[in-house]
């Protein structure tokens, strides 16, 4: 298992003190490496052809598409190279392929994972804030992509929505230890697989992350928790969440009562079953569907591996 959630990795110095330095930014652009991200096209970027260890393609300033939007300053790499992102349809280049952060985030290097995650998060924020929520006036990009302002001088800054995600388990070691996973009501089976994942929800105004965990678990599956521990966080910029991960203990003797508007099905799985699913074995969700687990770039699968490794 990785030391932390897959999209929490980075080598980037964000160099926030440079964001308002127009002279430095102009010079930095000319020597920068630039990531093109197609926000309207699902936040995709170009990578090399290797599917096992993809490497993002970063361009020189002279190669950036003419219709690119913005110059979003991401930061400076350890070798001193400035890195920017722009939003544009992806150019057609030989020996490259379009990739999404969801699909390859866990396979990228620490450097590329940090760049891609930041670029998608920042690009999605800009796409949703063309107008001021205070005045309704159009906004324009300032501070190298880290703020927007309208004609009245009203500023807005990038924000993320805090959300909790929790793996509920019974605290018992060994292959028969149990964890509780749910199938979201919005997830439809695909290719004969019903996906199960950790329970999750947004932190509400005036609420702590820990209180949100207790509330969401009670609302979604009707059980109480007797222990809660923070496990890590990562951005999930689809379009702009910060996932706060927890491990929680509960008594599996409690009846599971799902809220059908949120959860279609929830049940306890043993470590043996989860290990089998990860190994590609068939574990039935019901008479016809197999169990699937969260994608590798998610913090949900990271939490499942944390629980497996703590046996």
mmCIF file of C-alpha atoms in Angstrom:
data_model
loop_
_atom_site.group_PDB
_atom_site.id
_atom_site.type_symbol
_atom_site.label_atom_id
_atom_site.label_comp_id
_atom_site.label_asym_id
_atom_site.label_seq_id
_atom_site.Cartn_x
_atom_site.Cartn_y
_atom_site.Cartn_z
ATOM 1 C CA UNK A 1 0.000 0.000 0.000
ATOM 2 C CA UNK A 2 1.181 3.551 -0.707
ATOM 3 C CA UNK A 3 2.237 5.784 2.188
ATOM 4 C CA UNK A 4 -0.768 8.025 1.591
ATOM 5 C CA UNK A 5 -3.771 8.509 -0.678
ATOM 6 C CA UNK A 6 -2.789 8.406 -4.365
ATOM 7 C CA UNK A 7 -3.816 11.968 -5.243
ATOM 8 C CA UNK A 8 -2.151 13.456 -2.152
ATOM 9 C CA UNK A 9 1.319 13.049 -3.685
ATOM 10 C CA UNK A 10 3.296 16.012 -5.019
ATOM 11 C CA UNK A 11 6.790 17.444 -5.383
ATOM 12 C CA UNK A 12 5.572 20.924 -6.280
ATOM 13 C CA UNK A 13 6.496 24.136 -4.476
ATOM 14 C CA UNK A 14 3.424 26.290 -5.101
ATOM 15 C CA UNK A 15 5.540 29.480 -4.716
ATOM 16 C CA UNK A 16 2.512 31.585 -3.783
ATOM 17 C CA UNK A 17 4.705 34.678 -3.371
ATOM 18 C CA UNK A 18 5.194 34.715 -7.173
ATOM 19 C CA UNK A 19 1.488 34.861 -8.082
ATOM 20 C CA UNK A 20 1.300 38.657 -8.058
ATOM 21 C CA UNK A 21 4.757 39.228 -9.585
ATOM 22 C CA UNK A 22 3.848 39.971 -13.213
ATOM 23 C CA UNK A 23 7.455 40.487 -14.316
ATOM 24 C CA UNK A 24 8.631 37.191 -12.840
ATOM 25 C CA UNK A 25 5.629 35.307 -14.255
ATOM 26 C CA UNK A 26 6.220 36.644 -17.762
ATOM 27 C CA UNK A 27 9.842 35.488 -17.688
ATOM 28 C CA UNK A 28 8.875 32.185 -16.084
ATOM 29 C CA UNK A 29 6.345 31.446 -18.832
ATOM 30 C CA UNK A 30 9.068 31.515 -21.483
ATOM 31 C CA UNK A 31 11.066 28.745 -19.748
ATOM 32 C CA UNK A 32 8.175 26.847 -18.206
ATOM 33 C CA UNK A 33 6.770 23.373 -18.729
ATOM 34 C CA UNK A 34 3.048 23.694 -19.473
ATOM 35 C CA UNK A 35 0.295 21.132 -18.946
ATOM 36 C CA UNK A 36 -2.659 21.361 -21.337
ATOM 37 C CA UNK A 37 -5.887 20.213 -19.698
ATOM 38 C CA UNK A 38 -9.170 19.976 -21.558
ATOM 39 C CA UNK A 39 -11.626 20.921 -18.821
ATOM 40 C CA UNK A 40 -14.704 20.847 -21.071
ATOM 41 C CA UNK A 41 -13.570 17.449 -22.327
ATOM 42 C CA UNK A 42 -13.567 15.887 -18.875
ATOM 43 C CA UNK A 43 -10.302 17.264 -17.532
ATOM 44 C CA UNK A 44 -8.101 15.139 -19.760
ATOM 45 C CA UNK A 45 -4.413 15.672 -20.498
ATOM 46 C CA UNK A 46 -1.891 14.064 -22.829
ATOM 47 C CA UNK A 47 0.414 11.286 -21.685
ATOM 48 C CA UNK A 48 2.899 8.993 -23.337
ATOM 49 C CA UNK A 49 1.815 5.642 -24.758
ATOM 50 C CA UNK A 50 2.969 3.555 -21.758
ATOM 51 C CA UNK A 51 -0.194 2.350 -20.005
ATOM 52 C CA UNK A 52 1.574 0.904 -16.943
ATOM 53 C CA UNK A 53 3.679 3.959 -16.053
ATOM 54 C CA UNK A 54 2.164 6.932 -17.882
ATOM 55 C CA UNK A 55 4.074 10.196 -18.017
ATOM 56 C CA UNK A 56 2.293 13.485 -18.618
ATOM 57 C CA UNK A 57 3.296 15.471 -21.675
ATOM 58 C CA UNK A 58 4.222 19.041 -20.785
ATOM 59 C CA UNK A 59 4.838 21.560 -23.560
ATOM 60 C CA UNK A 60 7.078 24.536 -24.104
ATOM 61 C CA UNK A 61 5.391 27.944 -24.285
ATOM 62 C CA UNK A 62 5.914 28.071 -28.055
ATOM 63 C CA UNK A 63 3.942 24.810 -28.482
ATOM 64 C CA UNK A 64 0.853 25.761 -26.462
ATOM 65 C CA UNK A 65 -2.371 25.852 -28.545
ATOM 66 C CA UNK A 66 -3.349 29.357 -29.622
ATOM 67 C CA UNK A 67 -6.884 28.938 -28.242
ATOM 68 C CA UNK A 68 -5.674 28.070 -24.744
ATOM 69 C CA UNK A 69 -7.437 29.813 -21.853
ATOM 70 C CA UNK A 70 -5.473 31.365 -19.028
ATOM 71 C CA UNK A 71 -1.988 30.899 -17.695
ATOM 72 C CA UNK A 72 -2.479 29.096 -14.411
ATOM 73 C CA UNK A 73 0.748 29.102 -12.431
ATOM 74 C CA UNK A 74 0.955 25.781 -10.575
ATOM 75 C CA UNK A 75 4.344 26.272 -8.942
ATOM 76 C CA UNK A 76 8.006 25.417 -9.231
ATOM 77 C CA UNK A 77 9.502 21.939 -9.440
ATOM 78 C CA UNK A 78 12.519 20.939 -7.313
ATOM 79 C CA UNK A 79 14.881 21.613 -10.233
ATOM 80 C CA UNK A 80 13.625 25.226 -10.392
ATOM 81 C CA UNK A 81 11.444 24.794 -13.465
ATOM 82 C CA UNK A 82 8.173 26.764 -13.332
ATOM 83 C CA UNK A 83 5.038 24.845 -14.293
ATOM 84 C CA UNK A 84 1.817 26.305 -15.685
ATOM 85 C CA UNK A 85 -1.472 24.829 -16.866
ATOM 86 C CA UNK A 86 -3.789 26.025 -19.610
ATOM 87 C CA UNK A 87 -7.305 24.963 -20.544
ATOM 88 C CA UNK A 88 -7.642 23.972 -24.206
ATOM 89 C CA UNK A 89 -8.724 21.106 -26.452
ATOM 90 C CA UNK A 90 -5.872 18.615 -26.534
ATOM 91 C CA UNK A 91 -3.558 18.893 -29.539
ATOM 92 C CA UNK A 92 -3.087 15.853 -31.754
ATOM 93 C CA UNK A 93 0.485 14.684 -31.260
ATOM 94 C CA UNK A 94 2.208 11.418 -32.195
ATOM 95 C CA UNK A 95 2.844 8.755 -29.534
ATOM 96 C CA UNK A 96 0.450 10.315 -27.047
ATOM 97 C CA UNK A 97 -2.957 9.453 -25.638
ATOM 98 C CA UNK A 98 -5.600 11.375 -23.714
ATOM 99 C CA UNK A 99 -5.873 10.344 -20.053
ATOM 100 C CA UNK A 100 -8.055 11.337 -17.131
ATOM 101 C CA UNK A 101 -6.960 11.820 -13.537
ATOM 102 C CA UNK A 102 -9.513 9.240 -12.364
ATOM 103 C CA UNK A 103 -7.996 6.588 -14.600
ATOM 104 C CA UNK A 104 -4.258 7.162 -14.227
ATOM 105 C CA UNK A 105 -3.769 9.252 -11.082
ATOM 106 C CA UNK A 106 -2.525 6.268 -9.075
ATOM 107 C CA UNK A 107 -0.041 5.299 -11.812
ATOM 108 C CA UNK A 108 1.617 8.697 -12.169
ATOM 109 C CA UNK A 109 4.850 9.789 -10.522
ATOM 110 C CA UNK A 110 4.568 11.972 -7.421
ATOM 111 C CA UNK A 111 5.413 14.992 -9.562
ATOM 112 C CA UNK A 112 2.844 14.284 -12.263
ATOM 113 C CA UNK A 113 0.137 13.332 -9.760
ATOM 114 C CA UNK A 114 0.509 16.672 -7.991
ATOM 115 C CA UNK A 115 0.522 18.666 -11.225
ATOM 116 C CA UNK A 116 -2.485 16.926 -12.739
ATOM 117 C CA UNK A 117 -4.560 17.082 -9.559
ATOM 118 C CA UNK A 118 -3.879 20.787 -9.061
ATOM 119 C CA UNK A 119 -4.492 21.651 -12.710
ATOM 120 C CA UNK A 120 -7.841 19.842 -12.840
ATOM 121 C CA UNK A 121 -8.981 21.328 -9.533
ATOM 122 C CA UNK A 122 -8.013 24.873 -10.518
ATOM 123 C CA UNK A 123 -9.374 24.517 -14.041
ATOM 124 C CA UNK A 124 -12.730 23.245 -12.779
ATOM 125 C CA UNK A 125 -12.964 26.148 -10.342
ATOM 126 C CA UNK A 126 -12.400 28.706 -13.113
ATOM 127 C CA UNK A 127 -14.977 27.006 -15.331
ATOM 128 C CA UNK A 128 -17.607 27.450 -12.598
ATOM 129 C CA UNK A 129 -16.805 31.044 -11.626
ATOM 130 C CA UNK A 130 -17.077 33.106 -14.790
ATOM 131 C CA UNK A 131 -19.485 35.368 -12.866
ATOM 132 C CA UNK A 132 -19.389 36.774 -9.367
ATOM 133 C CA UNK A 133 -21.785 35.081 -6.967
ATOM 134 C CA UNK A 134 -22.054 38.411 -5.111
ATOM 135 C CA UNK A 135 -22.773 40.836 -7.956
ATOM 136 C CA UNK A 136 -23.503 38.670 -11.003
ATOM 137 C CA UNK A 137 -20.856 40.586 -12.953
ATOM 138 C CA UNK A 138 -18.355 38.785 -15.225
ATOM 139 C CA UNK A 139 -15.038 37.961 -13.581
ATOM 140 C CA UNK A 140 -11.553 37.777 -15.018
ATOM 141 C CA UNK A 141 -8.472 35.812 -13.997
ATOM 142 C CA UNK A 142 -5.831 37.527 -11.858
ATOM 143 C CA UNK A 143 -2.927 36.458 -9.632
ATOM 144 C CA UNK A 144 -1.715 33.833 -12.100
ATOM 145 C CA UNK A 145 -4.975 31.925 -11.876
ATOM 146 C CA UNK A 146 -5.406 31.981 -8.099
ATOM 147 C CA UNK A 147 -8.117 34.631 -7.969
ATOM 148 C CA UNK A 148 -10.844 36.221 -10.087
ATOM 149 C CA UNK A 149 -12.227 39.736 -9.886
ATOM 150 C CA UNK A 150 -15.209 41.594 -11.349
ATOM 151 C CA UNK A 151 -15.329 45.193 -12.590
ATOM 152 C CA UNK A 152 -16.424 46.342 -9.146
ATOM 153 C CA UNK A 153 -13.248 44.969 -7.546
ATOM 154 C CA UNK A 154 -14.975 42.044 -5.861
ATOM 155 C CA UNK A 155 -12.543 39.120 -5.534
ATOM 156 C CA UNK A 156 -13.230 35.399 -5.385
ATOM 157 C CA UNK A 157 -10.646 32.742 -4.549
ATOM 158 C CA UNK A 158 -10.539 29.010 -5.241
ATOM 159 C CA UNK A 159 -12.472 26.905 -2.745
ATOM 160 C CA UNK A 160 -12.899 23.192 -2.202
ATOM 161 C CA UNK A 161 -15.868 21.429 -0.671
ATOM 162 C CA UNK A 162 -14.908 19.293 2.365
ATOM 163 C CA UNK A 163 -16.379 15.806 2.303
ATOM 164 C CA UNK A 164 -15.905 12.890 4.684
ATOM 165 C CA UNK A 165 -15.391 9.284 3.628
ATOM 166 C CA UNK A 166 -15.202 6.432 6.104
ATOM 167 C CA UNK A 167 -14.452 2.735 6.129
ATOM 168 C CA UNK A 168 -16.577 1.208 8.887
ATOM 169 C CA UNK A 169 -15.193 -2.064 10.293
ATOM 170 C CA UNK A 170 -15.683 -4.366 13.276
ATOM 171 C CA UNK A 171 -12.168 -4.003 14.712
ATOM 172 C CA UNK A 172 -11.412 -7.718 14.514
ATOM 173 C CA UNK A 173 -8.156 -9.028 13.026
ATOM 174 C CA UNK A 174 -7.768 -11.873 10.601
ATOM 175 C CA UNK A 175 -9.548 -13.004 7.442
ATOM 176 C CA UNK A 176 -12.978 -13.035 9.067
ATOM 177 C CA UNK A 177 -12.797 -9.394 10.214
ATOM 178 C CA UNK A 178 -15.590 -7.356 8.641
ATOM 179 C CA UNK A 179 -16.016 -4.001 6.915
ATOM 180 C CA UNK A 180 -19.245 -2.315 5.837
ATOM 181 C CA UNK A 181 -19.521 -1.083 2.246
ATOM 182 C CA UNK A 182 -22.418 0.433 0.362
ATOM 183 C CA UNK A 183 -23.659 0.636 -3.201
ATOM 184 C CA UNK A 184 -24.784 4.191 -3.937
ATOM 185 C CA UNK A 185 -28.300 4.487 -5.324
ATOM 186 C CA UNK A 186 -26.948 6.501 -8.270
ATOM 187 C CA UNK A 187 -24.516 3.770 -9.352
ATOM 188 C CA UNK A 188 -25.883 1.415 -11.959
ATOM 189 C CA UNK A 189 -24.352 -2.038 -12.465
ATOM 190 C CA UNK A 190 -21.869 -2.181 -15.331
ATOM 191 C CA UNK A 191 -20.651 -5.276 -17.141
ATOM 192 C CA UNK A 192 -22.235 -7.527 -14.548
ATOM 193 C CA UNK A 193 -20.568 -5.729 -11.619
ATOM 194 C CA UNK A 194 -22.185 -3.842 -8.745
ATOM 195 C CA UNK A 195 -19.680 -1.449 -7.167
ATOM 196 C CA UNK A 196 -19.415 -1.145 -3.379
ATOM 197 C CA UNK A 197 -17.454 1.578 -1.623
ATOM 198 C CA UNK A 198 -16.938 3.417 1.638
ATOM 199 C CA UNK A 199 -19.695 5.639 2.987
ATOM 200 C CA UNK A 200 -19.252 9.316 2.186
ATOM 201 C CA UNK A 201 -20.958 12.691 2.299
ATOM 202 C CA UNK A 202 -20.368 16.429 2.432
ATOM 203 C CA UNK A 203 -19.523 18.248 5.631
ATOM 204 C CA UNK A 204 -22.417 20.605 6.351
ATOM 205 C CA UNK A 205 -22.097 24.258 7.462
ATOM 206 C CA UNK A 206 -21.246 24.558 11.145
ATOM 207 C CA UNK A 207 -20.253 20.885 11.360
ATOM 208 C CA UNK A 208 -16.927 19.220 12.113
ATOM 209 C CA UNK A 209 -15.634 16.455 9.876
ATOM 210 C CA UNK A 210 -15.987 13.982 12.754
ATOM 211 C CA UNK A 211 -19.595 14.974 13.373
ATOM 212 C CA UNK A 212 -20.275 14.563 9.650
ATOM 213 C CA UNK A 213 -18.962 10.988 9.776
ATOM 214 C CA UNK A 214 -21.329 10.041 12.614
ATOM 215 C CA UNK A 215 -24.270 11.796 10.949
ATOM 216 C CA UNK A 216 -23.739 10.362 7.480
ATOM 217 C CA UNK A 217 -23.264 6.778 8.710
ATOM 218 C CA UNK A 218 -26.415 7.025 10.805
ATOM 219 C CA UNK A 219 -28.382 8.556 7.926
ATOM 220 C CA UNK A 220 -27.177 6.162 5.247
ATOM 221 C CA UNK A 221 -27.080 2.796 7.048
ATOM 222 C CA UNK A 222 -28.645 3.421 10.465
ATOM 223 C CA UNK A 223 -25.782 2.272 12.685
ATOM 224 C CA UNK A 224 -23.763 3.951 15.441
ATOM 225 C CA UNK A 225 -19.978 4.139 15.698
ATOM 226 C CA UNK A 226 -17.935 3.498 18.824
ATOM 227 C CA UNK A 227 -14.501 4.614 17.584
ATOM 228 C CA UNK A 228 -13.274 7.011 14.908
ATOM 229 C CA UNK A 229 -9.759 7.721 13.606
ATOM 230 C CA UNK A 230 -8.545 10.124 10.914
ATOM 231 C CA UNK A 231 -6.616 8.361 8.130
ATOM 232 C CA UNK A 232 -5.644 11.043 5.579
ATOM 233 C CA UNK A 233 -7.027 13.251 2.829
ATOM 234 C CA UNK A 234 -6.779 13.929 -0.875
ATOM 235 C CA UNK A 235 -8.311 16.252 -3.421
ATOM 236 C CA UNK A 236 -11.065 14.796 -5.582
ATOM 237 C CA UNK A 237 -11.458 17.565 -8.164
ATOM 238 C CA UNK A 238 -14.610 16.279 -9.859
ATOM 239 C CA UNK A 239 -15.353 19.108 -9.713
ATOM 240 C CA UNK A 240 -13.914 20.372 -6.416
ATOM 241 C CA UNK A 241 -13.962 18.212 -3.285
ATOM 242 C CA UNK A 242 -11.433 17.522 -0.549
ATOM 243 C CA UNK A 243 -11.988 14.000 0.762
ATOM 244 C CA UNK A 244 -11.253 13.605 4.485
ATOM 245 C CA UNK A 245 -10.699 9.913 5.150
ATOM 246 C CA UNK A 246 -11.545 8.058 8.360
ATOM 247 C CA UNK A 247 -11.567 4.534 9.772
ATOM 248 C CA UNK A 248 -14.401 3.817 12.201
ATOM 249 C CA UNK A 249 -15.410 0.845 14.325
ATOM 250 C CA UNK A 250 -18.959 -0.414 14.760
ATOM 251 C CA UNK A 251 -20.741 -3.508 16.040
ATOM 252 C CA UNK A 252 -21.914 -5.616 13.070
ATOM 253 C CA UNK A 253 -24.758 -6.974 15.222
ATOM 254 C CA UNK A 254 -26.556 -3.673 14.660
ATOM 255 C CA UNK A 255 -29.204 -3.934 11.963
ATOM 256 C CA UNK A 256 -28.322 -2.177 8.723
ATOM 257 C CA UNK A 257 -31.163 0.119 7.658
ATOM 258 C CA UNK A 258 -30.316 1.877 4.401
ATOM 259 C CA UNK A 259 -31.742 5.183 3.248
ATOM 260 C CA UNK A 260 -32.928 4.115 -0.226
ATOM 261 C CA UNK A 261 -32.524 7.614 -1.638
ATOM 262 C CA UNK A 262 -28.788 7.366 -0.891
ATOM 263 C CA UNK A 263 -27.848 3.680 -0.673
ATOM 264 C CA UNK A 264 -29.251 0.887 -2.820
ATOM 265 C CA UNK A 265 -27.536 -1.868 -0.875
ATOM 266 C CA UNK A 266 -25.094 -2.139 2.036
ATOM 267 C CA UNK A 267 -23.545 -5.174 3.642
ATOM 268 C CA UNK A 268 -20.608 -6.433 5.674
ATOM 269 C CA UNK A 269 -17.705 -8.034 3.826
ATOM 270 C CA UNK A 270 -14.978 -10.170 5.360
ATOM 271 C CA UNK A 271 -11.300 -9.541 4.696
ATOM 272 C CA UNK A 272 -11.282 -12.858 2.900
ATOM 273 C CA UNK A 273 -13.998 -11.635 0.510
ATOM 274 C CA UNK A 274 -12.317 -8.266 -0.117
ATOM 275 C CA UNK A 275 -8.997 -9.991 -0.760
ATOM 276 C CA UNK A 276 -10.728 -12.300 -3.236
ATOM 277 C CA UNK A 277 -12.307 -9.362 -5.083
ATOM 278 C CA UNK A 278 -8.929 -7.605 -5.333
ATOM 279 C CA UNK A 279 -7.416 -10.808 -6.709
ATOM 280 C CA UNK A 280 -10.074 -10.934 -9.421
ATOM 281 C CA UNK A 281 -12.164 -13.739 -7.965
ATOM 282 C CA UNK A 282 -15.933 -13.707 -8.263
ATOM 283 C CA UNK A 283 -17.775 -12.576 -5.153
ATOM 284 C CA UNK A 284 -21.488 -12.220 -5.723
ATOM 285 C CA UNK A 285 -23.373 -9.070 -4.793
ATOM 286 C CA UNK A 286 -26.613 -10.940 -5.519
ATOM 287 C CA UNK A 287 -27.683 -13.834 -7.714
ATOM 288 C CA UNK A 288 -26.454 -12.223 -10.935
ATOM 289 C CA UNK A 289 -23.978 -9.437 -10.135
ATOM 290 C CA UNK A 290 -20.375 -9.606 -8.978
ATOM 291 C CA UNK A 291 -18.895 -7.242 -6.384
ATOM 292 C CA UNK A 292 -16.684 -4.423 -7.605
ATOM 293 C CA UNK A 293 -14.545 -2.039 -5.537
ATOM 294 C CA UNK A 294 -13.638 1.667 -5.889
ATOM 295 C CA UNK A 295 -11.163 2.811 -8.557
ATOM 296 C CA UNK A 296 -7.430 2.799 -7.713
ATOM 297 C CA UNK A 297 -7.084 6.603 -7.725
ATOM 298 C CA UNK A 298 -9.741 7.013 -5.026
ATOM 299 C CA UNK A 299 -9.125 7.458 -1.322
ATOM 300 C CA UNK A 300 -11.854 4.848 -0.806
ATOM 301 C CA UNK A 301 -9.628 2.032 -2.070
ATOM 302 C CA UNK A 302 -6.742 3.451 -0.030
ATOM 303 C CA UNK A 303 -8.882 3.154 3.121
ATOM 304 C CA UNK A 304 -9.813 -0.430 2.231
ATOM 305 C CA UNK A 305 -6.124 -1.297 1.862
ATOM 306 C CA UNK A 306 -5.353 0.420 5.185
ATOM 307 C CA UNK A 307 -7.916 -1.822 6.861
ATOM 308 C CA UNK A 308 -6.590 -4.936 5.123
ATOM 309 C CA UNK A 309 -3.020 -4.131 6.184
ATOM 310 C CA UNK A 310 -3.974 -3.550 9.811
ATOM 311 C CA UNK A 311 -5.202 -7.133 10.256
#
